[in-house]
mmCIF file of C-alpha atoms in Angstrom:
data_model
loop_
_atom_site.group_PDB
_atom_site.id
_atom_site.type_symbol
_atom_site.label_atom_id
_atom_site.label_comp_id
_atom_site.label_asym_id
_atom_site.label_seq_id
_atom_site.Cartn_x
_atom_site.Cartn_y
_atom_site.Cartn_z
ATOM 1 C CA UNK A 69 131.288 100.666 -138.203
ATOM 2 C CA UNK A 70 134.964 100.311 -137.243
ATOM 3 C CA UNK A 71 134.233 96.817 -135.874
ATOM 4 C CA UNK A 72 132.584 95.782 -139.149
ATOM 5 C CA UNK A 73 135.570 96.988 -141.163
ATOM 6 C CA UNK A 74 137.970 95.235 -138.817
ATOM 7 C CA UNK A 75 135.946 92.021 -139.071
ATOM 8 C CA UNK A 76 135.895 92.295 -142.853
ATOM 9 C CA UNK A 77 139.671 92.812 -142.941
ATOM 10 C CA UNK A 78 140.152 89.752 -140.681
ATOM 11 C CA UNK A 79 137.846 87.679 -142.921
ATOM 12 C CA UNK A 80 139.813 88.668 -146.011
ATOM 13 C CA UNK A 81 143.117 87.726 -144.355
ATOM 14 C CA UNK A 82 141.824 84.300 -143.303
ATOM 15 C CA UNK A 83 139.897 83.643 -146.520
ATOM 16 C CA UNK A 84 142.992 84.050 -148.695
ATOM 17 C CA UNK A 85 144.769 81.051 -147.112
ATOM 18 C CA UNK A 86 145.346 78.378 -149.784
ATOM 19 C CA UNK A 87 144.550 74.734 -149.152
ATOM 20 C CA UNK A 88 147.903 72.998 -148.492
ATOM 21 C CA UNK A 89 146.980 69.924 -150.581
ATOM 22 C CA UNK A 90 145.189 71.733 -153.407
ATOM 23 C CA UNK A 91 146.830 75.183 -153.512
ATOM 24 C CA UNK A 92 144.718 76.445 -156.414
ATOM 25 C CA UNK A 93 141.799 76.947 -153.999
ATOM 26 C CA UNK A 94 141.512 78.875 -150.746
ATOM 27 C CA UNK A 95 139.814 77.898 -147.519
ATOM 28 C CA UNK A 96 136.996 80.241 -148.563
ATOM 29 C CA UNK A 97 136.664 78.523 -151.968
ATOM 30 C CA UNK A 98 136.360 75.157 -150.224
ATOM 31 C CA UNK A 99 133.749 76.498 -147.813
ATOM 32 C CA UNK A 100 135.709 75.352 -144.774
ATOM 33 C CA UNK A 101 136.161 78.876 -143.371
ATOM 34 C CA UNK A 102 132.851 79.227 -141.561
ATOM 35 C CA UNK A 103 133.185 82.609 -139.884
ATOM 36 C CA UNK A 104 135.561 85.234 -138.596
ATOM 37 C CA UNK A 105 134.386 87.416 -135.749
ATOM 38 C CA UNK A 106 136.008 89.918 -133.440
ATOM 39 C CA UNK A 107 135.588 88.834 -129.813
ATOM 40 C CA UNK A 108 137.141 91.085 -127.144
ATOM 41 C CA UNK A 109 139.795 92.272 -129.598
ATOM 42 C CA UNK A 110 140.624 88.766 -130.808
ATOM 43 C CA UNK A 111 139.917 87.625 -134.367
ATOM 44 C CA UNK A 112 138.240 84.241 -133.950
ATOM 45 C CA UNK A 113 138.146 82.113 -137.093
ATOM 46 C CA UNK A 114 135.965 79.026 -137.214
ATOM 47 C CA UNK A 115 137.001 76.242 -139.565
ATOM 48 C CA UNK A 116 135.281 72.964 -140.460
ATOM 49 C CA UNK A 117 137.500 70.057 -141.566
ATOM 50 C CA UNK A 118 136.614 68.472 -144.881
ATOM 51 C CA UNK A 119 136.542 65.080 -143.135
ATOM 52 C CA UNK A 120 137.677 63.776 -139.755
ATOM 53 C CA UNK A 121 140.836 62.078 -141.018
ATOM 54 C CA UNK A 122 142.066 64.873 -143.257
ATOM 55 C CA UNK A 123 145.819 65.258 -142.602
ATOM 56 C CA UNK A 124 145.702 68.912 -143.660
ATOM 57 C CA UNK A 125 143.376 70.094 -140.871
ATOM 58 C CA UNK A 126 146.083 71.232 -138.466
ATOM 59 C CA UNK A 127 148.123 72.844 -141.255
ATOM 60 C CA UNK A 128 145.049 74.792 -142.374
ATOM 61 C CA UNK A 129 144.256 75.948 -138.847
ATOM 62 C CA UNK A 130 147.854 77.082 -138.269
ATOM 63 C CA UNK A 131 147.935 78.874 -141.646
ATOM 64 C CA UNK A 132 144.679 80.721 -140.887
ATOM 65 C CA UNK A 133 145.992 81.760 -137.477
ATOM 66 C CA UNK A 134 149.280 82.931 -139.036
ATOM 67 C CA UNK A 135 147.439 84.899 -141.734
ATOM 68 C CA UNK A 136 145.391 86.692 -139.087
ATOM 69 C CA UNK A 137 148.508 87.471 -137.022
ATOM 70 C CA UNK A 138 150.335 88.699 -140.153
ATOM 71 C CA UNK A 139 147.385 91.049 -140.754
ATOM 72 C CA UNK A 140 147.922 92.485 -137.274
ATOM 73 C CA UNK A 141 145.285 90.617 -135.293
ATOM 74 C CA UNK A 142 145.488 88.684 -132.089
ATOM 75 C CA UNK A 143 144.027 85.433 -133.344
ATOM 76 C CA UNK A 144 142.386 82.188 -132.369
ATOM 77 C CA UNK A 145 141.092 79.349 -134.576
ATOM 78 C CA UNK A 146 138.269 77.094 -133.483
ATOM 79 C CA UNK A 147 137.369 73.793 -135.136
ATOM 80 C CA UNK A 148 133.653 73.407 -135.897
ATOM 81 C CA UNK A 149 132.466 69.879 -136.667
ATOM 82 C CA UNK A 150 128.700 70.400 -136.849
ATOM 83 C CA UNK A 151 127.236 70.494 -139.314
ATOM 84 C CA UNK A 152 129.722 68.294 -141.111
ATOM 85 C CA UNK A 153 131.345 69.781 -144.203
ATOM 86 C CA UNK A 154 130.014 68.728 -147.569
ATOM 87 C CA UNK A 155 131.342 69.257 -151.072
ATOM 88 C CA UNK A 156 128.190 71.314 -151.676
ATOM 89 C CA UNK A 157 129.955 74.072 -149.730
ATOM 90 C CA UNK A 158 132.619 74.457 -152.422
ATOM 91 C CA UNK A 159 131.905 77.732 -154.166
ATOM 92 C CA UNK A 160 131.330 77.968 -157.909
ATOM 93 C CA UNK A 161 134.594 79.903 -158.144
ATOM 94 C CA UNK A 162 136.304 77.068 -156.264
ATOM 95 C CA UNK A 163 134.857 74.501 -158.665
ATOM 96 C CA UNK A 164 136.111 76.531 -161.619
ATOM 97 C CA UNK A 165 139.574 76.811 -160.055
ATOM 98 C CA UNK A 166 139.712 73.039 -159.465
ATOM 99 C CA UNK A 167 138.789 72.342 -163.063
ATOM 100 C CA UNK A 168 141.312 74.854 -164.417
ATOM 101 C CA UNK A 169 143.945 73.163 -162.210
ATOM 102 C CA UNK A 170 143.133 69.787 -163.802
ATOM 103 C CA UNK A 171 141.032 68.327 -160.974
ATOM 104 C CA UNK A 172 137.437 67.379 -161.759
ATOM 105 C CA UNK A 173 135.246 69.110 -159.154
ATOM 106 C CA UNK A 174 132.697 67.027 -157.215
ATOM 107 C CA UNK A 175 129.484 66.452 -159.094
ATOM 108 C CA UNK A 176 126.018 66.808 -157.690
ATOM 109 C CA UNK A 177 124.436 63.587 -156.433
ATOM 110 C CA UNK A 178 122.030 63.150 -159.323
ATOM 111 C CA UNK A 179 124.084 64.302 -162.284
ATOM 112 C CA UNK A 180 122.640 61.603 -164.567
ATOM 113 C CA UNK A 181 120.453 58.521 -164.669
ATOM 114 C CA UNK A 182 123.643 56.471 -164.136
ATOM 115 C CA UNK A 183 123.683 57.855 -160.566
ATOM 116 C CA UNK A 184 120.708 55.552 -159.855
ATOM 117 C CA UNK A 185 123.101 52.622 -160.315
ATOM 118 C CA UNK A 186 125.858 54.101 -158.177
ATOM 119 C CA UNK A 187 127.804 55.323 -161.182
ATOM 120 C CA UNK A 188 129.087 58.854 -161.045
ATOM 121 C CA UNK A 189 129.477 60.658 -164.338
ATOM 122 C CA UNK A 190 132.692 62.645 -164.133
ATOM 123 C CA UNK A 191 133.651 65.040 -166.901
ATOM 124 C CA UNK A 192 137.289 65.265 -167.918
ATOM 125 C CA UNK A 193 138.673 68.623 -166.678
ATOM 126 C CA UNK A 194 140.843 68.871 -169.800
ATOM 127 C CA UNK A 195 138.509 68.089 -172.714
ATOM 128 C CA UNK A 196 135.068 68.018 -171.051
ATOM 129 C CA UNK A 197 134.212 64.506 -172.243
ATOM 130 C CA UNK A 198 132.078 62.372 -169.938
ATOM 131 C CA UNK A 199 133.642 59.238 -171.428
ATOM 132 C CA UNK A 200 135.740 58.621 -168.348
ATOM 133 C CA UNK A 201 136.539 55.686 -166.117
ATOM 134 C CA UNK A 202 137.698 55.345 -162.526
ATOM 135 C CA UNK A 203 141.148 53.775 -162.260
ATOM 136 C CA UNK A 204 141.465 53.896 -158.478
ATOM 137 C CA UNK A 205 139.250 54.909 -155.556
ATOM 138 C CA UNK A 206 142.182 56.994 -154.306
ATOM 139 C CA UNK A 207 144.069 59.683 -156.190
ATOM 140 C CA UNK A 208 146.910 61.944 -155.098
ATOM 141 C CA UNK A 209 145.132 62.417 -151.738
ATOM 142 C CA UNK A 210 142.454 60.406 -149.922
ATOM 143 C CA UNK A 211 139.777 62.951 -150.853
ATOM 144 C CA UNK A 212 140.339 62.344 -154.561
ATOM 145 C CA UNK A 213 139.860 59.365 -156.895
ATOM 146 C CA UNK A 214 141.980 58.700 -159.958
ATOM 147 C CA UNK A 215 140.150 58.744 -163.297
ATOM 148 C CA UNK A 216 141.130 58.461 -166.940
ATOM 149 C CA UNK A 217 139.451 60.086 -169.901
ATOM 150 C CA UNK A 218 138.870 57.570 -172.689
ATOM 151 C CA UNK A 219 138.485 60.416 -175.214
ATOM 152 C CA UNK A 220 141.749 62.299 -174.688
ATOM 153 C CA UNK A 221 143.513 59.504 -172.725
ATOM 154 C CA UNK A 222 144.600 61.851 -169.933
ATOM 155 C CA UNK A 223 144.490 60.711 -166.292
ATOM 156 C CA UNK A 224 143.086 63.143 -163.742
ATOM 157 C CA UNK A 225 142.013 63.445 -160.124
ATOM 158 C CA UNK A 226 138.347 63.678 -159.217
ATOM 159 C CA UNK A 227 137.491 65.470 -155.977
ATOM 160 C CA UNK A 228 135.143 62.959 -154.340
ATOM 161 C CA UNK A 229 131.650 64.014 -153.447
ATOM 162 C CA UNK A 230 130.986 64.017 -149.714
#
């Protein structure tokens, strides 16, 4: 029972680490914190990068390790690449946080009949309108595209679906 409580406390410490590029969500919200286990007195956190070229991977791993050490654990972080991360792993709470922050969360693959033609329907995170258009394939980071709402005229980032 003590081990389970210790593991839970380690999970909570690691899970609270914010994403360095999108600080409104945590590594738990993004689904990139895969597990935290106690192994021979060491808290071992396993993290999956969002994609292989993500520049935030090392910063996330160091932040998770620091959070575990700050919580009083000897810590180690392991990178897990299989299965590959997908935006489906973002929690509903994470999607809500992204939207409240002004970033359209990734949509499901078949969100409308337009998806059959390779067109993604992205709702504006500010007014909810689906009358939006992509301005650029890349937004403030490589994992986001830049969109504009034609209803309220506001630009916004869309977290690309992977």
